[in-house]
Coordinates of C-alpha atoms in Angstrom, one line a residue:
Chain A
M1 CA 28.6 31.8 -59.0
V2 CA 25.5 31.3 -57.0
P3 CA 22.2 32.1 -58.4
I4 CA 20.3 35.0 -56.9
A5 CA 17.3 32.6 -56.5
Y6 CA 19.5 30.7 -53.7
Y7 CA 19.7 34.0 -51.8
L8 CA 16.0 34.8 -51.9
I9 CA 15.1 31.2 -51.1
L10 CA 17.4 31.5 -47.9
S11 CA 16.0 34.9 -47.1
G12 CA 12.4 33.5 -47.6
I13 CA 13.3 30.6 -45.1
L14 CA 14.6 32.9 -42.5
F15 CA 11.5 35.1 -42.7
A16 CA 9.2 32.0 -42.6
C17 CA 11.0 30.8 -39.5
G18 CA 10.3 34.3 -38.0
V19 CA 6.7 34.2 -38.8
T20 CA 6.5 30.8 -37.1
G21 CA 8.1 31.8 -34.1
F22 CA 6.2 34.9 -33.8
L23 CA 3.0 32.7 -34.0
I24 CA 4.0 29.7 -31.8
K25 CA 6.2 31.2 -29.0
R26 CA 4.7 32.2 -25.9
N27 CA 7.5 34.2 -24.1
I28 CA 7.4 37.9 -25.1
I29 CA 11.0 38.0 -25.5
S30 CA 11.2 35.0 -27.9
I31 CA 8.4 36.7 -29.7
F32 CA 10.6 39.8 -30.2
M33 CA 13.7 37.9 -31.4
S34 CA 11.5 36.2 -34.1
I35 CA 10.7 39.8 -35.2
E36 CA 14.5 40.5 -35.4
L37 CA 14.6 37.3 -37.6
M38 CA 12.2 38.5 -39.9
L39 CA 14.1 41.6 -40.3
N40 CA 17.3 39.9 -41.1
G41 CA 15.4 37.7 -43.6
V42 CA 14.3 41.1 -45.5
N43 CA 17.7 42.6 -45.1
L44 CA 19.3 39.7 -47.0
S45 CA 16.9 39.8 -49.8
F46 CA 17.6 43.7 -50.2
V47 CA 21.3 42.9 -50.5
A48 CA 20.9 40.2 -52.9
F49 CA 18.6 42.4 -55.2
A50 CA 21.1 45.4 -54.8
A51 CA 23.7 43.0 -56.3
Q52 CA 21.6 42.0 -59.1
W53 CA 20.4 45.3 -60.1
H54 CA 23.8 47.1 -59.5
A55 CA 22.0 49.5 -57.1
L56 CA 24.0 50.6 -54.1
S57 CA 20.6 52.0 -52.7
G58 CA 19.6 48.7 -51.6
Q59 CA 22.6 48.4 -49.1
I60 CA 21.7 52.1 -47.8
F61 CA 18.4 50.8 -47.1
V62 CA 19.8 47.9 -45.2
F63 CA 21.4 50.3 -43.2
F64 CA 18.0 52.3 -42.4
V65 CA 16.6 49.0 -41.6
M66 CA 19.2 48.3 -38.8
V67 CA 18.7 51.8 -37.3
V68 CA 15.2 51.1 -37.2
A69 CA 15.5 47.6 -35.6
A70 CA 17.9 49.2 -33.1
A71 CA 15.4 51.8 -32.0
E72 CA 12.4 49.2 -32.2
A73 CA 14.7 46.9 -29.8
A74 CA 15.4 49.8 -27.3
V75 CA 11.9 50.9 -27.1
G76 CA 10.3 47.2 -27.3
L77 CA 12.7 45.9 -24.4
A78 CA 11.6 48.9 -22.4
I79 CA 8.0 47.9 -22.8
I80 CA 8.7 44.4 -21.8
I81 CA 10.5 45.6 -18.7
A82 CA 7.4 47.8 -17.9
V83 CA 5.2 44.9 -18.4
Y84 CA 7.2 42.6 -16.4
R85 CA 7.3 45.2 -13.5
T86 CA 3.4 45.4 -13.5
R87 CA 2.4 41.8 -14.2
E88 CA 5.3 39.7 -13.0
T89 CA 5.1 37.4 -16.0
L90 CA 6.6 37.2 -19.6
N91 CA 3.8 34.9 -21.0
I92 CA 1.7 36.8 -23.3
D93 CA -1.4 34.5 -22.6
Q94 CA -1.5 36.4 -19.3
V95 CA -0.8 39.8 -20.7
D96 CA -4.3 40.0 -22.4
L97 CA -5.6 43.4 -21.1
L98 CA -4.5 47.0 -21.9
K99 CA -5.1 48.3 -18.4
L100 CA -4.6 46.4 -15.3
Chain B
M1 CA 32.6 26.4 -56.7
T2 CA 34.2 27.6 -53.6
H3 CA 31.7 30.4 -53.6
L4 CA 28.8 28.1 -53.7
I5 CA 30.4 25.8 -51.1
I6 CA 30.9 28.7 -48.8
F7 CA 27.3 30.0 -49.5
L8 CA 25.5 26.6 -48.8
A9 CA 27.7 26.2 -45.6
F10 CA 26.8 29.3 -44.1
G11 CA 23.2 29.2 -45.4
A12 CA 22.9 25.7 -43.7
L13 CA 24.1 27.4 -40.4
C14 CA 21.8 30.1 -40.8
V15 CA 18.8 27.9 -41.2
A16 CA 20.1 25.7 -38.6
G17 CA 20.0 28.7 -36.1
A18 CA 16.8 29.8 -37.2
V19 CA 15.0 26.3 -36.5
N20 CA 17.0 26.2 -33.1
L21 CA 15.4 29.5 -32.1
L22 CA 12.0 27.8 -32.9
V23 CA 12.8 24.8 -31.0
Q24 CA 14.5 26.2 -27.8
R25 CA 12.2 26.9 -25.1
H26 CA 14.5 28.9 -22.9
P27 CA 15.0 32.6 -24.3
I28 CA 18.9 32.7 -23.5
N29 CA 19.2 29.8 -26.1
G30 CA 17.0 31.4 -28.7
A31 CA 19.1 34.7 -28.2
L32 CA 22.6 32.8 -28.6
S33 CA 21.1 31.0 -31.8
L34 CA 20.1 34.3 -33.1
V35 CA 23.6 35.5 -32.8
V36 CA 24.6 32.5 -35.0
V37 CA 22.2 33.4 -37.5
M38 CA 23.3 37.0 -37.6
G39 CA 27.2 36.0 -37.9
S40 CA 26.4 33.7 -40.8
L41 CA 24.1 36.2 -42.6
A42 CA 27.4 38.7 -42.2
V43 CA 29.4 36.0 -44.2
E44 CA 26.5 36.0 -46.9
Y45 CA 26.6 39.8 -47.3
L46 CA 30.4 39.4 -47.6
L47 CA 29.8 36.9 -50.4
L48 CA 27.5 39.3 -52.1
G49 CA 30.3 42.1 -51.8
A50 CA 28.4 44.2 -49.4
E51 CA 31.5 44.7 -46.8
F52 CA 30.2 48.0 -45.0
V53 CA 26.7 46.1 -44.3
A54 CA 28.6 43.0 -43.1
A55 CA 30.8 45.0 -40.8
V56 CA 27.7 46.9 -39.4
Q57 CA 25.7 43.5 -39.1
V58 CA 28.0 42.1 -36.8
I59 CA 28.7 45.3 -34.7
V60 CA 25.0 46.3 -34.4
Y61 CA 22.9 43.4 -34.5
A62 CA 25.2 40.6 -33.2
G63 CA 27.0 43.0 -31.0
A64 CA 24.7 45.7 -29.8
I65 CA 21.0 44.5 -30.0
M66 CA 21.9 41.0 -29.2
V67 CA 23.7 42.3 -26.1
L68 CA 20.4 44.2 -25.2
F69 CA 18.5 41.1 -25.7
V70 CA 20.7 39.1 -23.3
F71 CA 20.9 41.8 -20.8
V72 CA 17.0 42.0 -20.7
I73 CA 16.7 38.3 -20.4
M74 CA 19.2 38.2 -17.3
L75 CA 17.7 41.2 -15.9
L76 CA 14.2 39.7 -15.7
N77 CA 15.2 36.1 -14.9
A78 CA 13.2 34.8 -17.8
G79 CA 12.6 31.1 -17.2
E80 CA 11.6 28.3 -19.6
E81 CA 8.4 29.3 -21.6
E82 CA 5.1 27.3 -21.0
R83 CA 3.7 26.1 -24.4
S84 CA 0.0 26.6 -24.8
K85 CA -1.9 24.4 -27.1
G86 CA -2.3 25.2 -30.7
S87 CA -5.6 24.9 -32.5
H88 CA -6.3 21.8 -34.7
V89 CA -7.4 24.0 -37.5
A90 CA -4.1 25.7 -37.8
L91 CA -2.3 22.2 -37.9
L92 CA -4.5 20.6 -40.5
F93 CA -4.6 23.7 -42.9
G94 CA -1.7 25.9 -42.0
I95 CA 1.2 23.3 -42.7
P96 CA 0.1 21.9 -45.9
G97 CA -0.7 25.3 -47.1
M98 CA 2.7 26.8 -46.1
L99 CA 4.4 23.9 -47.8
V100 CA 2.3 24.5 -50.8
A101 CA 2.9 28.3 -50.7
S102 CA 6.8 28.0 -50.2
V103 CA 7.0 25.3 -53.1
L104 CA 5.5 27.7 -55.4
I105 CA 7.3 30.8 -54.4
G106 CA 10.7 28.8 -54.6
W107 CA 9.9 27.4 -57.9
V108 CA 9.0 30.6 -59.4
L109 CA 12.1 32.4 -58.0
I110 CA 14.2 29.8 -59.5
E111 CA 12.4 29.9 -62.8
R112 CA 12.2 33.7 -63.2
T113 CA 15.7 34.6 -61.9
G114 CA 17.9 31.4 -62.3
S115 CA 19.7 32.7 -65.3
H116 CA 21.3 35.7 -63.3
P117 CA 24.1 33.9 -61.1
L118 CA 26.0 36.5 -58.9
A119 CA 29.7 36.4 -58.8
A120 CA 31.4 36.7 -55.5
G121 CA 31.5 40.5 -54.7
A122 CA 29.0 41.2 -57.1
L123 CA 28.6 44.9 -56.1
P124 CA 31.2 46.0 -54.0
G125 CA 29.7 48.2 -51.2
A126 CA 33.0 49.5 -49.5
P127 CA 32.7 51.8 -46.4
R128 CA 33.8 54.7 -48.7
T129 CA 31.1 54.5 -51.4
I130 CA 28.3 53.8 -48.9
G131 CA 29.4 57.0 -47.0
W132 CA 29.6 59.2 -49.9
L133 CA 26.0 58.1 -51.0
L134 CA 24.7 58.5 -47.4
F135 CA 25.8 62.0 -47.1
H136 CA 24.8 63.0 -50.6
N137 CA 21.9 61.6 -52.1
F138 CA 20.3 60.4 -48.6
L139 CA 21.2 63.1 -46.2
L140 CA 17.6 63.8 -45.0
P141 CA 16.8 60.2 -44.5
F142 CA 19.7 60.0 -42.6
E143 CA 18.9 62.8 -40.4
V144 CA 15.4 61.7 -39.9
T145 CA 16.8 58.5 -38.6
S146 CA 18.8 60.3 -36.1
I147 CA 16.0 62.0 -34.8
L148 CA 14.2 58.9 -34.5
V149 CA 16.9 57.3 -32.7
L150 CA 16.9 60.3 -30.2
I151 CA 13.3 59.8 -29.6
A152 CA 13.8 55.9 -29.1
I153 CA 16.4 56.7 -26.5
M154 CA 14.1 59.1 -24.5
G155 CA 11.1 56.7 -25.0
A156 CA 13.4 53.6 -23.4
V157 CA 14.3 55.8 -20.5
V158 CA 10.6 57.1 -19.9
L159 CA 9.4 53.5 -20.2
A160 CA 11.9 51.8 -18.0
S161 CA 12.2 54.1 -15.4
H162 CA 10.8 53.1 -12.1
P163 CA 7.4 54.5 -11.6
D164 CA 8.1 55.2 -8.0
A165 CA 11.3 57.0 -8.6
D166 CA 9.6 60.5 -9.3
Q167 CA 7.5 60.1 -6.1
G168 CA 10.4 59.4 -4.0
K169 CA 12.0 62.6 -5.5
K170 CA 8.8 64.6 -4.4
D171 CA 8.8 63.3 -0.9
R172 CA 12.2 64.2 -0.1

């Protein structure tokens, strides 16, 4: 028997790591991976709450979050490729203009 | 007891992977530690009984999405990142503030929800039940997400295609 609080704390730690990575990372791909980490932390809390309230809709919602994350990854990585093609860098400190 | 031990072991693996993602400077190391995080999260889902979600986590997240990441990292030949200097205000107030906030939130979570321990496999989410729900109660959201994925595919193709490719066709 594991208290639900443990699951929520684990999900909070993962989310906090994601936020920290989003703020301190300078490589645009690493920032993107931090976003995925945040999504994973939220998914864990969804599944934990679904188990607590005996509502399967929580697990369905995790499925939808994964679909959105997959779409986001595809579009985001295409944007990263386009940015790299025009600027030849992945450092976001050098990507600070919308237009070249 | 075994349940708690498995939870703690894979929870620790999960947190170690997440911290490693923060520490590593090369994106490929970050991507591989993210795979570790996602794999151990799948075990946590299994402990909660969400079999379908665990399988999808391994197949879609640790499989498809991370392969996409590794592919892009290798395509762009991403090297080690240079760190820029953080501000002192963030160090002075951000870290203590974050510690206080996380201790408060953790305390509230344990106080308010600690009396509801979850048994192993508390809510069985077999593919059969999930699929039934998905195609009865959630049919409209399911179709909407399929359109979303279609749009994402087209957007990715348009964004990633070479800008000179169209002109080359016109010249010919």
